[in-house]
């Protein structure tokens, strides 16, 4: 389940290089939170 959500989050919010480093870091933080929650 975590893998599906990670894929969806990355495809939605981290799609291209025009996003800032802050957005990429927020995406990583969100994925980390999802993984911890689903453990």
Tab-separated table of C-alpha atoms in Angstrom:
chain	number	residue	atom	x	y	z
A	1	UNK	CA	0.000	0.000	0.000
A	2	UNK	CA	2.822	2.399	0.860
A	3	UNK	CA	4.390	1.839	-2.544
A	4	UNK	CA	1.149	2.736	-4.304
A	5	UNK	CA	0.760	5.928	-2.292
A	6	UNK	CA	4.417	6.838	-2.800
A	7	UNK	CA	4.058	6.435	-6.541
A	8	UNK	CA	0.903	8.539	-6.587
A	9	UNK	CA	2.430	11.306	-4.463
A	10	UNK	CA	5.582	11.463	-6.581
A	11	UNK	CA	3.629	11.478	-9.863
A	12	UNK	CA	1.314	14.214	-8.621
A	13	UNK	CA	3.669	16.574	-6.812
A	14	UNK	CA	7.228	15.797	-7.927
A	15	UNK	CA	6.706	15.406	-11.667
A	16	UNK	CA	9.217	17.739	-13.183
A	17	UNK	CA	12.281	19.786	-12.457
A	18	UNK	CA	10.477	23.107	-12.248
A	19	UNK	CA	9.496	22.445	-8.636
A	20	UNK	CA	11.761	23.833	-5.990
A	21	UNK	CA	13.971	21.858	-3.676
A	22	UNK	CA	11.518	22.668	-0.868
A	23	UNK	CA	8.684	20.935	-2.713
A	24	UNK	CA	10.847	17.876	-3.317
A	25	UNK	CA	11.783	17.807	0.368
A	26	UNK	CA	8.119	18.110	1.345
A	27	UNK	CA	7.268	15.194	-0.939
A	28	UNK	CA	9.991	13.098	0.706
A	29	UNK	CA	8.744	14.075	4.178
A	30	UNK	CA	5.171	13.167	3.260
A	31	UNK	CA	6.235	9.781	1.934
A	32	UNK	CA	8.222	9.132	5.107
A	33	UNK	CA	5.128	10.001	7.153
A	34	UNK	CA	2.934	7.652	5.098
A	35	UNK	CA	5.410	4.796	5.502
A	36	UNK	CA	5.576	5.319	9.271
A	37	UNK	CA	1.781	5.460	9.540
A	38	UNK	CA	1.263	2.275	7.536
A	39	UNK	CA	3.842	0.258	9.489
